[in-house]
Coordinates of C-alpha atoms in Angstrom, one line a residue:
A25 CA -0.3 -0.3 0.1
E26 CA 2.9 2.6 1.0
A27 CA 4.3 1.7 -2.7
R28 CA 0.6 3.9 -3.9
P29 CA 0.6 7.2 -2.4
W30 CA -2.6 7.4 -4.5
L31 CA -4.4 3.9 -2.4
R32 CA -5.1 5.5 0.4
E33 CA -6.6 8.6 -0.5
A34 CA -9.1 6.4 -3.5
L35 CA -10.4 3.9 -0.1
E36 CA -10.6 6.5 1.8
A37 CA -13.4 8.5 -0.5
L38 CA -14.7 4.8 -0.9
A39 CA -15.0 4.2 2.7
D40 CA -16.9 7.8 2.7
H41 CA -19.1 6.8 0.3
V42 CA -20.2 4.0 2.2
R43 CA -20.6 5.7 5.6
R44 CA -22.4 8.5 3.9
G45 CA -25.4 6.3 2.9
R46 CA -24.8 6.3 -0.5
L47 CA -24.2 2.0 -0.2
K48 CA -25.3 -0.1 2.7
R49 CA -23.2 -2.4 2.8
L50 CA -19.9 -3.0 0.8
A51 CA -17.7 -6.3 0.8
L52 CA -14.7 -6.5 -0.5
E53 CA -13.4 -10.3 -1.2
R54 CA -10.4 -9.4 -3.2
F55 CA -8.1 -6.7 -4.3
D56 CA -5.9 -6.9 -6.9
G57 CA -6.8 -10.2 -7.9
E58 CA -5.6 -11.7 -4.4
P59 CA -7.6 -12.8 -1.3
V60 CA -7.9 -9.1 0.6
V61 CA -8.0 -11.4 3.3
G62 CA -4.5 -11.5 4.2
S63 CA -3.3 -8.9 1.6
A64 CA -1.0 -5.9 2.3
V65 CA -4.1 -3.8 2.1
E66 CA -6.3 -5.2 4.3
P67 CA -4.7 -2.7 7.7
L68 CA -5.5 0.0 5.7
L69 CA -9.3 -1.1 4.9
V70 CA -9.2 -2.5 8.9
E71 CA -8.4 1.5 10.0
L72 CA -10.6 2.7 7.8
G73 CA -13.7 0.7 9.6
F74 CA -13.7 -2.4 7.5
R75 CA -14.5 -5.1 9.6
Q76 CA -12.8 -8.8 9.1
G77 CA -14.3 -11.6 8.0
P78 CA -13.9 -15.2 7.4
R79 CA -13.4 -14.2 3.4
K80 CA -14.0 -10.9 3.1
L81 CA -14.2 -7.3 4.7
T82 CA -17.3 -5.2 5.3
L83 CA -18.2 -1.8 5.4
S84 CA -21.5 -1.0 6.6
A85 CA -23.4 2.7 6.4

């Protein structure tokens, strides 16, 4: 995630979109073609409020 500085800003905008109620819930199973759980981007998503599940990360409005 550090190698792509634009990534944090993009994921923050996505999370904000959900928090404002524009999406009821967002579940991510894959990121950049790989499972999101255990990925390099997982800690950032959790920091932004996504909840960990067995195979996905979920953010609710």
